[in-house]
Coordinates of C-alpha atoms in Angstrom, one line a residue:
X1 CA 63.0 18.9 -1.2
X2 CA 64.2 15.7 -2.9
X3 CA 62.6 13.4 -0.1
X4 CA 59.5 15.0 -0.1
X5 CA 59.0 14.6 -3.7
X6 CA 60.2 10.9 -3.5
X7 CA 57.7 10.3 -0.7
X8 CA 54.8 12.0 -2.4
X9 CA 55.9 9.5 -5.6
X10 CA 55.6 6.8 -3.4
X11 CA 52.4 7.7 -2.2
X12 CA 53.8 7.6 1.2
X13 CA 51.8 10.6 2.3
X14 CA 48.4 8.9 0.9
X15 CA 49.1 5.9 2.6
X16 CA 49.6 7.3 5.8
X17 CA 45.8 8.8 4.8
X18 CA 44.2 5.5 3.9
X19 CA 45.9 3.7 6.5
X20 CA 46.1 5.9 9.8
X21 CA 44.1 9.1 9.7
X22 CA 41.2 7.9 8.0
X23 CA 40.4 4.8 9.9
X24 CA 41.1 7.2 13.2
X25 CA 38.8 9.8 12.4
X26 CA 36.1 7.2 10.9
X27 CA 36.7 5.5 14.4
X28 CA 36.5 8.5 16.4
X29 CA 33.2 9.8 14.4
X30 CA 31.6 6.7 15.0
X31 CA 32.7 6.2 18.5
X32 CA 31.2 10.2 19.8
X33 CA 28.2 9.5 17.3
X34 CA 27.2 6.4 19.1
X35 CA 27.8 7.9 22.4
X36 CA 25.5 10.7 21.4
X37 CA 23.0 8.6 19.8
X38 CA 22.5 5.8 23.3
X39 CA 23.3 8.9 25.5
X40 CA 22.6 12.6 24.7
X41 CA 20.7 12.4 22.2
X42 CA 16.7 14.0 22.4
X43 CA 15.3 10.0 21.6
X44 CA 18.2 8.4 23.9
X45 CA 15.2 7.5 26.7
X46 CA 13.2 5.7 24.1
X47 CA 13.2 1.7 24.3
X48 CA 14.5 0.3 21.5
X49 CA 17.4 -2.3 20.7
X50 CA 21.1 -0.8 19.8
X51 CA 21.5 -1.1 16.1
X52 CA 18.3 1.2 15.1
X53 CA 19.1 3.5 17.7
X54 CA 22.6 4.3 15.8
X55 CA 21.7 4.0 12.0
X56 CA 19.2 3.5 9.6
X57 CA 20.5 0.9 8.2
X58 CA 17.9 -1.5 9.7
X59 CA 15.1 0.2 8.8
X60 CA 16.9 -0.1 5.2
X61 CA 17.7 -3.6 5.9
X62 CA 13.9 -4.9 7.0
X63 CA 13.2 -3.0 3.8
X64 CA 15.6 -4.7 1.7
X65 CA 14.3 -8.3 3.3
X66 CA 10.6 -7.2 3.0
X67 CA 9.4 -8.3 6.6
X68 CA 9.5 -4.6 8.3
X69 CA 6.1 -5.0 10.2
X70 CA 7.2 -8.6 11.7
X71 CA 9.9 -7.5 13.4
X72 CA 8.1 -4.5 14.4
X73 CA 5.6 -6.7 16.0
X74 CA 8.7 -8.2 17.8
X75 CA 10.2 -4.9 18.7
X76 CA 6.7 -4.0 20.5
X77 CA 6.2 -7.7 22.2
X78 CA 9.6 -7.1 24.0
X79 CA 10.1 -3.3 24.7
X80 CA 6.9 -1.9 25.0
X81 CA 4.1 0.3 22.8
X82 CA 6.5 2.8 21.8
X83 CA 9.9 1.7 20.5
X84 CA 12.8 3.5 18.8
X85 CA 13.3 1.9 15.2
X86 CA 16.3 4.8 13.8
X87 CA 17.9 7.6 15.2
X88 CA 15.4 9.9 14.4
X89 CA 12.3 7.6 14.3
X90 CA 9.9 6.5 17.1
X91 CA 7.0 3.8 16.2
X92 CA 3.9 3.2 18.5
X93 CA 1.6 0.5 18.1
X94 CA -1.4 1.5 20.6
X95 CA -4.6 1.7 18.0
X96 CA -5.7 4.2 20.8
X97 CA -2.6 7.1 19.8
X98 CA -4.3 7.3 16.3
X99 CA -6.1 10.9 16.9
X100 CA -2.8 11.7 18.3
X101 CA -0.8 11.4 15.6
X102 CA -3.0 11.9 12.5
X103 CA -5.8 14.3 13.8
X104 CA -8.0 16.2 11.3
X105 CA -7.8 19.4 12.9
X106 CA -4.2 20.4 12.4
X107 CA -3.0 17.4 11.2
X108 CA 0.9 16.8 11.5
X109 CA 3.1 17.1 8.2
X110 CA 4.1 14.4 6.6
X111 CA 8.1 12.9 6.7
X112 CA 10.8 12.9 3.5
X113 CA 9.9 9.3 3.4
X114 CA 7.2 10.1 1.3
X115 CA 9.4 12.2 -1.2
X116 CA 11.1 9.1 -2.7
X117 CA 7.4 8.1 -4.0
X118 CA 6.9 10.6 -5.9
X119 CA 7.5 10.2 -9.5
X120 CA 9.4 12.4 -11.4
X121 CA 7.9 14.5 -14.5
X122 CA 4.7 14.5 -13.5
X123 CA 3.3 17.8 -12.9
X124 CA 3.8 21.1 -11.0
X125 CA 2.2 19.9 -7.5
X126 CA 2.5 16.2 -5.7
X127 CA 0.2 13.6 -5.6
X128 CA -2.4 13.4 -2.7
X129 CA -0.2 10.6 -1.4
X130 CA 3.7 12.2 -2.0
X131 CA 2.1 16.1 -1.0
X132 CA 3.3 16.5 2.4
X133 CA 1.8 20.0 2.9
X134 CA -1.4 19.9 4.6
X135 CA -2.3 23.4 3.1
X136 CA -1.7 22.3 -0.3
X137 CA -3.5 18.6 0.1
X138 CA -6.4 20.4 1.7
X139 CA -6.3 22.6 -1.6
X140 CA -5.8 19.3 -3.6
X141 CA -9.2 17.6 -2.1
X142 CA -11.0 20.9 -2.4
X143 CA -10.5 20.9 -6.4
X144 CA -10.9 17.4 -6.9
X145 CA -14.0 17.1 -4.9
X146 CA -16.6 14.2 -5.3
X147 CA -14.8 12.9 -8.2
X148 CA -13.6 9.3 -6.7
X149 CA -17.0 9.2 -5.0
X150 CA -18.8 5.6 -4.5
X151 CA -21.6 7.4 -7.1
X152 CA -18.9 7.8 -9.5
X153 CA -17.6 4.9 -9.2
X154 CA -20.9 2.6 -9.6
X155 CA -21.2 4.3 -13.3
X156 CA -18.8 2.2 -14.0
X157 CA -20.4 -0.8 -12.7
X158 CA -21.5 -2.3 -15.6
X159 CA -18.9 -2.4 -17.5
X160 CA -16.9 -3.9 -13.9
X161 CA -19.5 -6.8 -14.6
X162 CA -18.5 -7.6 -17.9
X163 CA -14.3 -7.6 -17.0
X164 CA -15.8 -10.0 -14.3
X165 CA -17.7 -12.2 -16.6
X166 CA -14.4 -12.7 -18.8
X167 CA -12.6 -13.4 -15.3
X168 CA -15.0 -16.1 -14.7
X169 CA -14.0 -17.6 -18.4
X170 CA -10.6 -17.2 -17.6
X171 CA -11.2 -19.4 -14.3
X172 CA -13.6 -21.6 -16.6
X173 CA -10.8 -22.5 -18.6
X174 CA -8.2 -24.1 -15.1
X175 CA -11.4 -25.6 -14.1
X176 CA -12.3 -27.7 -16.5
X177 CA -8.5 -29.1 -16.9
X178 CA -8.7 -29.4 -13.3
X179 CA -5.3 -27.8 -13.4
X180 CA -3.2 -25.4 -10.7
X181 CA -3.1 -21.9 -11.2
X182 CA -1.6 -19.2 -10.0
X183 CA -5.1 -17.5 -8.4
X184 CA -3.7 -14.6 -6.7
X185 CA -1.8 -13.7 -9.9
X186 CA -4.6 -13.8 -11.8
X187 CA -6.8 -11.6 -9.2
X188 CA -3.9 -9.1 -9.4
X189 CA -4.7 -9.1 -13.6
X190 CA -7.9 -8.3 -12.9
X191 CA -7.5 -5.5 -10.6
X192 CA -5.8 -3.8 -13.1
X193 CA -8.0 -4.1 -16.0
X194 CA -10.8 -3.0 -14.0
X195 CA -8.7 0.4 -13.1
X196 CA -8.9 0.3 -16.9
X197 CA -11.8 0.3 -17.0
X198 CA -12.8 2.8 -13.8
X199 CA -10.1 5.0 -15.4
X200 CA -10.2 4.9 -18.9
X201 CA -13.6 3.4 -19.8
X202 CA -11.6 0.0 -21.4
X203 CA -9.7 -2.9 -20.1
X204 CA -6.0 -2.9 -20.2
X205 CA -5.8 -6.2 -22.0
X206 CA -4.7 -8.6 -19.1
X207 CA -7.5 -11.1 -19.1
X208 CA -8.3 -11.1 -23.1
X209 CA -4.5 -11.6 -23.8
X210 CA -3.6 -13.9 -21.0
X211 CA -0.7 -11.9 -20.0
X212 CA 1.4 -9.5 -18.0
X213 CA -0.1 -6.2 -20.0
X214 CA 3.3 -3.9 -20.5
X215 CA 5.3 -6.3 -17.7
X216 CA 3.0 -4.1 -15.4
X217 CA 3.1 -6.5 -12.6
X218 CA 6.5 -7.5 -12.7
X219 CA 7.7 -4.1 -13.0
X220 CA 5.9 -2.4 -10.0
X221 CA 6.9 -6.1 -8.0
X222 CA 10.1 -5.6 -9.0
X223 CA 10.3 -1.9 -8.4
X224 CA 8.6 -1.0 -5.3
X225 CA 10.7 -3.4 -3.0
X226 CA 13.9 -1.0 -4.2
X227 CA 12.1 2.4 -3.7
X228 CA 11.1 1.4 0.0
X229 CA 14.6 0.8 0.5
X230 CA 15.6 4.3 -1.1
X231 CA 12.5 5.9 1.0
X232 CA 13.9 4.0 4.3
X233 CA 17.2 5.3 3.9
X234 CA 18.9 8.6 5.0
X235 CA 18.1 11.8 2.7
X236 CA 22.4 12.3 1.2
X237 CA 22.0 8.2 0.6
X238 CA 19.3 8.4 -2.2
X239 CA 20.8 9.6 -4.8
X240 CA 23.5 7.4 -4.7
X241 CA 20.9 4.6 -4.2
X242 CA 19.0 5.8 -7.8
X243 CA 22.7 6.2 -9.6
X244 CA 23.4 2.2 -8.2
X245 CA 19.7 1.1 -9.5
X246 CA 20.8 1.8 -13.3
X247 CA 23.7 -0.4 -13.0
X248 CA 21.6 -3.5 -12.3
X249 CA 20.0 -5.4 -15.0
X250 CA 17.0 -6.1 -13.5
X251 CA 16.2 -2.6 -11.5
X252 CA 16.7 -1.2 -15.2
X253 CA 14.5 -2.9 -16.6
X254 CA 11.7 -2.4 -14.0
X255 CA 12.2 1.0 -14.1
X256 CA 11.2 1.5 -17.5
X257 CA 8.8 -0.9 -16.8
X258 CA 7.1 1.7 -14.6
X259 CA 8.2 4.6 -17.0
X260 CA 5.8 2.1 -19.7
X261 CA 2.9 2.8 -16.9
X262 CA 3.6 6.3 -17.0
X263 CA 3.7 6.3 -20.9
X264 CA -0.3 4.4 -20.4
X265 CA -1.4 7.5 -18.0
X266 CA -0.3 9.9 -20.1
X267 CA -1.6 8.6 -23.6
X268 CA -5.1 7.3 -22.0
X269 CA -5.0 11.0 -20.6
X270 CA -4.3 12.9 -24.1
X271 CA -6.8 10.8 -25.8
X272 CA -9.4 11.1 -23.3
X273 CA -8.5 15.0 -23.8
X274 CA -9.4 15.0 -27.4
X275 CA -12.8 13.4 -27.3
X276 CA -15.8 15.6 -27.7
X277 CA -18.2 16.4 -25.2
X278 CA -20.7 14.1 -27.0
X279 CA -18.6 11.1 -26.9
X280 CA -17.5 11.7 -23.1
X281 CA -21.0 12.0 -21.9
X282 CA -21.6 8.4 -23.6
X283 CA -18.8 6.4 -21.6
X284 CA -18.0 8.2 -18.3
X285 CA -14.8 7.2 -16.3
X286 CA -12.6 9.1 -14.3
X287 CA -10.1 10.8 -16.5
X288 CA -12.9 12.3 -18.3
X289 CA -14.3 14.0 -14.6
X290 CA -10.8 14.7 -13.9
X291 CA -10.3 16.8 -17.1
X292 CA -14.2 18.2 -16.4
X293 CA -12.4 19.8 -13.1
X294 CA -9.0 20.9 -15.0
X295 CA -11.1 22.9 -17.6
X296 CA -13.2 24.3 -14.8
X297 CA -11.1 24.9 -12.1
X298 CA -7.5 24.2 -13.2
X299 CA -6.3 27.3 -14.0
X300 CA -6.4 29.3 -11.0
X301 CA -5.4 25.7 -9.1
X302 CA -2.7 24.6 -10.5
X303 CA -4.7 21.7 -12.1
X304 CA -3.4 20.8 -15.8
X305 CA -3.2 17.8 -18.1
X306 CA -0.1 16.7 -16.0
X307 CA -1.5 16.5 -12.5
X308 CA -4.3 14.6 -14.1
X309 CA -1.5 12.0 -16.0
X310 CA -0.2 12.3 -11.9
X311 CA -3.1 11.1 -10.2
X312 CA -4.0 8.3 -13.5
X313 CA -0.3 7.0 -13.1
X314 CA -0.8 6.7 -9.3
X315 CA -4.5 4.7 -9.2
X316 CA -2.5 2.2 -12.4
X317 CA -0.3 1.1 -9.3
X318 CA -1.6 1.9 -5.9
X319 CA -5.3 1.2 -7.3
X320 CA -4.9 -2.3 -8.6
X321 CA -2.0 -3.7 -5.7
X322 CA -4.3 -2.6 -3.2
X323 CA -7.3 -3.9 -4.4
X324 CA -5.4 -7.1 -5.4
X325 CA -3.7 -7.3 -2.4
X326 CA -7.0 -7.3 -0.2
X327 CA -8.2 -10.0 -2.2
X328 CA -5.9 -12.7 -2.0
X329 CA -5.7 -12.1 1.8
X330 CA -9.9 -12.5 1.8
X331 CA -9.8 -16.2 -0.1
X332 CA -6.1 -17.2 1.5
X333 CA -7.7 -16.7 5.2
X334 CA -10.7 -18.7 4.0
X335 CA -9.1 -21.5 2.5
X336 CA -7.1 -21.6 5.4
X337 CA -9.8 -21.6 7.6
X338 CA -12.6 -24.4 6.0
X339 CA -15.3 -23.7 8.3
X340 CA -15.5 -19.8 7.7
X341 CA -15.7 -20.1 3.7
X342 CA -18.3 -22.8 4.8
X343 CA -19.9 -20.4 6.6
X344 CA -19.5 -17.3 4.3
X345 CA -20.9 -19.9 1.3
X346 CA -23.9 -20.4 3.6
X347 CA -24.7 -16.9 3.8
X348 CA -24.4 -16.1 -0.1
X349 CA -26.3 -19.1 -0.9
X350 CA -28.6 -18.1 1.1
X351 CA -28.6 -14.3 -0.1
X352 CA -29.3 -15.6 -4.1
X353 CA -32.0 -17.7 -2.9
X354 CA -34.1 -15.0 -1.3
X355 CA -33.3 -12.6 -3.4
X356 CA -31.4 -10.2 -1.5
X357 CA -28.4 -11.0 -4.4
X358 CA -29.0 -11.0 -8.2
X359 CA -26.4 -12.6 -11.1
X360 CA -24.9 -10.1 -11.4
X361 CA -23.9 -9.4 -8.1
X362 CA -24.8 -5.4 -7.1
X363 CA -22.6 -3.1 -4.7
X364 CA -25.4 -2.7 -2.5
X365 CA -26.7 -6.2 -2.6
X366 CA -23.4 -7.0 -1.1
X367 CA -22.7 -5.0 1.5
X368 CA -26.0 -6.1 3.3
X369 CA -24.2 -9.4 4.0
X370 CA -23.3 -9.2 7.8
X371 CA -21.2 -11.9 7.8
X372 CA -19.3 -11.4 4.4
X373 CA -18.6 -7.7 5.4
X374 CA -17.0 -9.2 9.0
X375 CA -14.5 -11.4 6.6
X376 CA -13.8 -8.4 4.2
X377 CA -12.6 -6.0 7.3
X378 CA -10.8 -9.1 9.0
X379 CA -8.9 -9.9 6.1
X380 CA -7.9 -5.8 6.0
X381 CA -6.9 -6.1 9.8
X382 CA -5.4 -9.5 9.7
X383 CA -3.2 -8.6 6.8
X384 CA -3.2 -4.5 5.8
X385 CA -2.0 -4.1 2.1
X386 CA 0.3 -1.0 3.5
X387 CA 2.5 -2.4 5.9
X388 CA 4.6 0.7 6.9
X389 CA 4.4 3.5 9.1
X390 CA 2.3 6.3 8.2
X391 CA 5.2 8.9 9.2
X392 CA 4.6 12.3 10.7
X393 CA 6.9 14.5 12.0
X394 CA 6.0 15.2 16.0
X395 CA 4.7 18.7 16.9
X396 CA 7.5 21.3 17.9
X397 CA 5.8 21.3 21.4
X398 CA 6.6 18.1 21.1
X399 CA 3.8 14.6 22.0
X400 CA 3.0 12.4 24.8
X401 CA 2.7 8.9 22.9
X402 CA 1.2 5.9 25.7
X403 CA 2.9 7.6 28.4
X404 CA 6.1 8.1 26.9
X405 CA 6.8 12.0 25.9
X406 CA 8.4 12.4 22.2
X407 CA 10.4 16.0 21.9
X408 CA 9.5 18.4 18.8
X409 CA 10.5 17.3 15.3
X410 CA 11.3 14.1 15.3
X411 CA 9.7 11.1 12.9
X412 CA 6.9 9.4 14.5
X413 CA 4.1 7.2 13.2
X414 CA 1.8 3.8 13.4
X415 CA 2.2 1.1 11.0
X416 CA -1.4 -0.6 9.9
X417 CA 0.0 -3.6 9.6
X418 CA 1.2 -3.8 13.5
X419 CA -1.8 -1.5 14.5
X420 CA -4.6 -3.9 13.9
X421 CA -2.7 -6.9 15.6
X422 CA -2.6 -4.8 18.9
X423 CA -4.7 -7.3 21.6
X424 CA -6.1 -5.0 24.1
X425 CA -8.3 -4.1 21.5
X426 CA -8.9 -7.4 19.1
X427 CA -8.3 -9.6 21.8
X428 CA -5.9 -12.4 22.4
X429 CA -6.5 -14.3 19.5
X430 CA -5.5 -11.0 17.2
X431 CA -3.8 -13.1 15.1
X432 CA -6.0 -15.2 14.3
X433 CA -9.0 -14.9 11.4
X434 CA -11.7 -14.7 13.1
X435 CA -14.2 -12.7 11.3
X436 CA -17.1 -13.3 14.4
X437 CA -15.1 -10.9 16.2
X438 CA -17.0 -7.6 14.6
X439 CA -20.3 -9.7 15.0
X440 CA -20.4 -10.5 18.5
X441 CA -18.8 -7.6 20.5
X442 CA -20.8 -4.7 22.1
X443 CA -21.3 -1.7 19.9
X444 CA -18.2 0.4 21.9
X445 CA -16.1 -2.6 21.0
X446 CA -16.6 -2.7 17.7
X447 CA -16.9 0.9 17.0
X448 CA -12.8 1.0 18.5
X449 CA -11.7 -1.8 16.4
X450 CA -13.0 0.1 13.4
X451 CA -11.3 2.9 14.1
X452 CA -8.1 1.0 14.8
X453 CA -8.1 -0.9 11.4
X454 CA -5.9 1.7 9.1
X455 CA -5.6 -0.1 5.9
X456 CA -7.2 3.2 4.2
X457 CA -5.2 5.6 6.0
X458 CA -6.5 7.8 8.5
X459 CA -7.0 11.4 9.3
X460 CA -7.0 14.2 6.6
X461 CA -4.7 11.2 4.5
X462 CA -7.7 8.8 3.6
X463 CA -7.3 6.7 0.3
X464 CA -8.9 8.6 -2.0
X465 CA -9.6 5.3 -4.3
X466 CA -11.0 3.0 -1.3
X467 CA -14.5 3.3 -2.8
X468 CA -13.0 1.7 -5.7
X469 CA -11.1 -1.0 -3.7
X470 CA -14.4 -1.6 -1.3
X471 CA -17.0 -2.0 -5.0
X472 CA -14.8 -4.2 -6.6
X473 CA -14.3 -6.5 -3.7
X474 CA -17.7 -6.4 -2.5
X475 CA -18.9 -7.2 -5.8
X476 CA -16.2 -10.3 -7.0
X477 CA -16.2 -12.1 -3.5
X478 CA -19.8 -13.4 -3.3
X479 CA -19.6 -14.5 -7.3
X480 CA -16.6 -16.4 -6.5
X481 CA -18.0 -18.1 -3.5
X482 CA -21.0 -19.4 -5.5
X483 CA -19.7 -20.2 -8.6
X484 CA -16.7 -22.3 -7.5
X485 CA -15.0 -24.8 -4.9
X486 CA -11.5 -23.5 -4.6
X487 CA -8.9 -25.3 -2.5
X488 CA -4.9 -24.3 -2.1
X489 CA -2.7 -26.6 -4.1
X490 CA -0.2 -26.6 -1.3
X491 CA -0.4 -27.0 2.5
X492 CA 2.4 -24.2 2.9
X493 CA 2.0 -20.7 3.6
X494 CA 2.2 -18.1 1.2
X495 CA 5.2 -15.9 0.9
X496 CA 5.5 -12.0 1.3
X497 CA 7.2 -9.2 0.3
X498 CA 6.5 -5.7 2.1
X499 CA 7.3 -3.3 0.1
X500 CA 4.9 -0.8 2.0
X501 CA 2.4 -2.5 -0.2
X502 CA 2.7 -6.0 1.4
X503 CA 2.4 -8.6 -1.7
X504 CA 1.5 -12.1 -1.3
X505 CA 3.1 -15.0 -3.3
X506 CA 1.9 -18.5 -3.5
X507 CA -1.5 -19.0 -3.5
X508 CA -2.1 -21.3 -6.3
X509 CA -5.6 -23.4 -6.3
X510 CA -7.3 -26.0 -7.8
X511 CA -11.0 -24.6 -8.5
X512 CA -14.0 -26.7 -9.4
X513 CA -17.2 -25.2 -10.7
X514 CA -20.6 -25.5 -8.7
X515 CA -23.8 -26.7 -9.4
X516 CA -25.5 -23.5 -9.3
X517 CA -29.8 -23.2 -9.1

């Protein structure tokens, strides 16, 4: 007995542990689960290089590094339309397998990826994004109804002019010190007063102070980048990814950042809550139609003060990156190409001197503009704001995906962002702006291209705020191309980050002001 109790106080026993039997059986594991994975396995057959087809670790690591949908691209270019990108994930990027995959007669359920979205706290049901049951989002849509209609929406409008009148001060100011500024910064600020407004009938504060309202923008920058990682990676990793995310300053910090945003939704929605009907009938926005729908139909739905804090917490975020995101790729595609903002300039010129557009500039002014609604859509497809794909599990009867059959069960899905790029259908110069393209094809052509450009989602799982993101743009483009001369301060490119939502860095200008009629 002596020995064995003077090896176990050695620790020879544990080291024999650490030092043979765990690397064995870690190397054995490994060596059956790769053989599996490349031979055995239901996805083996599916193209695809050798590191995604073990682990999900690159799917984690292109999330980490933020440039997913260019080396999906890549994957595509050199093993086909359908490529294996995990163990248990197949990607296509044939515009043409949309129906396929996200029909609206019994649409496919959504993945776990979506789970990690969802934040915590927030009510009994998910968010129309996070819900993966199609029974339950059906329900969802039902209840909520017409209320992010483009109607509802345009009551805001006027109030949308006057955040964009103190926008144009704001630019005023750069202009006359003929000084550099960060433009697409400033375009994000005010995105996100106007969801102030749209939402809770006031601005958040971004343009009149000057500033970062709450660290808003930093935070979600800062946070979304680490939940795509966390959404990427396998379901028994998560947790230990959200214990690791305290222990960093800067995670932290954007956390409670985003907790602040949460605080917003759920104050703006409590107050909102306590105003009379007089007062609410006076200043509409849309936390007052959503609490009009919770008093009328929320009990027997499900539909309470939280799930309205829910859906105000997700349009804060999703609402004004979107919308922000849309626009910096609009004026960074013209100011990269001279003679389409010459050409888009023409036509708005030419639309205030007729009279088709008034100062200020009207939703449905704008959208008569052939040429300006060729740039806005080009932008989309050139450069989608969500850049990751919209995952789906396959049907148990399993899918047939450009000719190449996917088994039951198994993740599947299209990213926008490689979608839209796809040249059987945009043509060879798809990666190129070219906003003629959706002016001088036949009707067919054009009718495919549109419904291969998925920056909104597609299927039953359309965004429900694109009205929102379509007035706002619609409305601040033309003003901007007639009040000012804008130029990059750089030749570079700008930077980007996908984080699902694909942010843009770098696009600081020099603007001058016109001589306007």
């Amino acid at each position: 007995m002596m020995p064995f109790f003077s090896d176990l106080l050695l620790g020879a026993e544990v080291r024999t542990w650490l030092t043979v039997i765990l690397p064995i059986t870690f190397v054995t594991y490994w060596g059956l689960w790769i053989v599996y994975a490349r031979t055995l396995h239901p996805l083996a057959k599916i193209p695809g290089p050798f590191w995604p087809s073990i682990s999900r670790s690159w799917l984690m690591y292109r999330a980490l590094v933020g440039d997913l949908e260019i080396h999906q691209r890549d994957l595509h270019d050199k093993y086909g339309p359908v490529v294996r990108v995990a163990p248990d994930e197949v990607v296509c990027d044939d515009p043409r397998e949309i129906p396929l995959v996200y029909p609206t007669t019994k649409p496919l359920e959504k993945t776990v990826w979506y789970d990690a979205w969802r934040p915590a706290g927030m009510g009994a049901r998910p968010d129309m994004f996070t819900n993966r049951s199609e029974k339950d989002h059906a329900a969802y849509q039902r209840i909520l109804g017409g209320v992010y209609s483009l109607g509802n929406v345009l009551k805001s409008e006027a109030r949308l002019d006057e955040s964009t009148e103190l926008f144009f001060e704001r630019i005023d100011e750069f202009a006359d010190r003929n000084e550099v500024f960060d433009f697409g910064f400033w375009l994000e600020m005010y995105c996100y007063d106007n969801i102030g407004i749209i939402f809770f009938g006031k601005q958040f504060g971004f343009l009149k102070d000057r500033i970062d309202y709450g660290g808003y923008i930093r935070a979600v920058h800062q946070a979304l980048p680490f939940l795509h990682v966390v959404a990427t990676a396998p379901g028994y990793i998560r947790p230990l990814l959200m214990g690791v995310a305290i222990t960093i300053p800067k995670l932290l910090k954007a956390v409670l950042a985003v907790d602040g945003i949460k605080k917003t939704a759920e104050r703006e929605t409590y107050e909102a809550q306590a105003r009379t009907e007089e007062d609410t009938a006076k200043r509409f926005d849309m936390t007052s139609a959503l609490l009009g729908i919770m008093r009328e139909k929320g009990g027997k739905n499900k539909f309470g003060p939280r799930e309205v804090v829910s859906e105000n917490w997700v349009a804060i975020i999703t609402g004004s990156d979107s919308t922000s995101i849309g626009l910096r790729s609009i004026f960074y595609f013209l100011m990269k190409n001279p003679e389409k903002l010459d050409k888009a300039r023409a036509e708005v010129d030419a639309a205030f001197a007729d009279g088709t557009l008034t100062n200020p500039v009207r939703y449905h002014q704008a959208i008569q503009l052939p040429y300006l609604a060729a740039v806005i859509i080009e932008s989309f497809r050139l450069f989608s704001p969500f850049a990751a794909p919209l995952q789906r599990y396959s049907p148990k009867q399993g899918i047939m995906l450009a000719g190449t059959y996917i088994p039951g069960g198994w993740r599947i899905g299209l990213n926008p962002a490689v979608v839209s790029h796809h040249k059987e259908v945009f043509g060879e110069d798809a990666v190129s702006f070219r906003p003629e393209r959706w002016l001088d094809r036949t009707p067919d052509q054009i009718k495919l291209m549109h419904k291969s450009v998925m920056h909104f989602g597609v299927g039953t799982r359309t965004c429900t705020g694109q009205n929102i993101a379509m007035a706002e743009i619609n409305k601040i483009v033309p003003e901007l191309l007639r009040r000012y001369e804008f130029r990059m301060s750089h030749d570079g490119e700008w930077k980007t980050q996908n984080a699902a939502f694909n942010f843009q860095t770098g696009i600081t200008c020099y603007f001058k002001k016109r001589q306007l009629a």
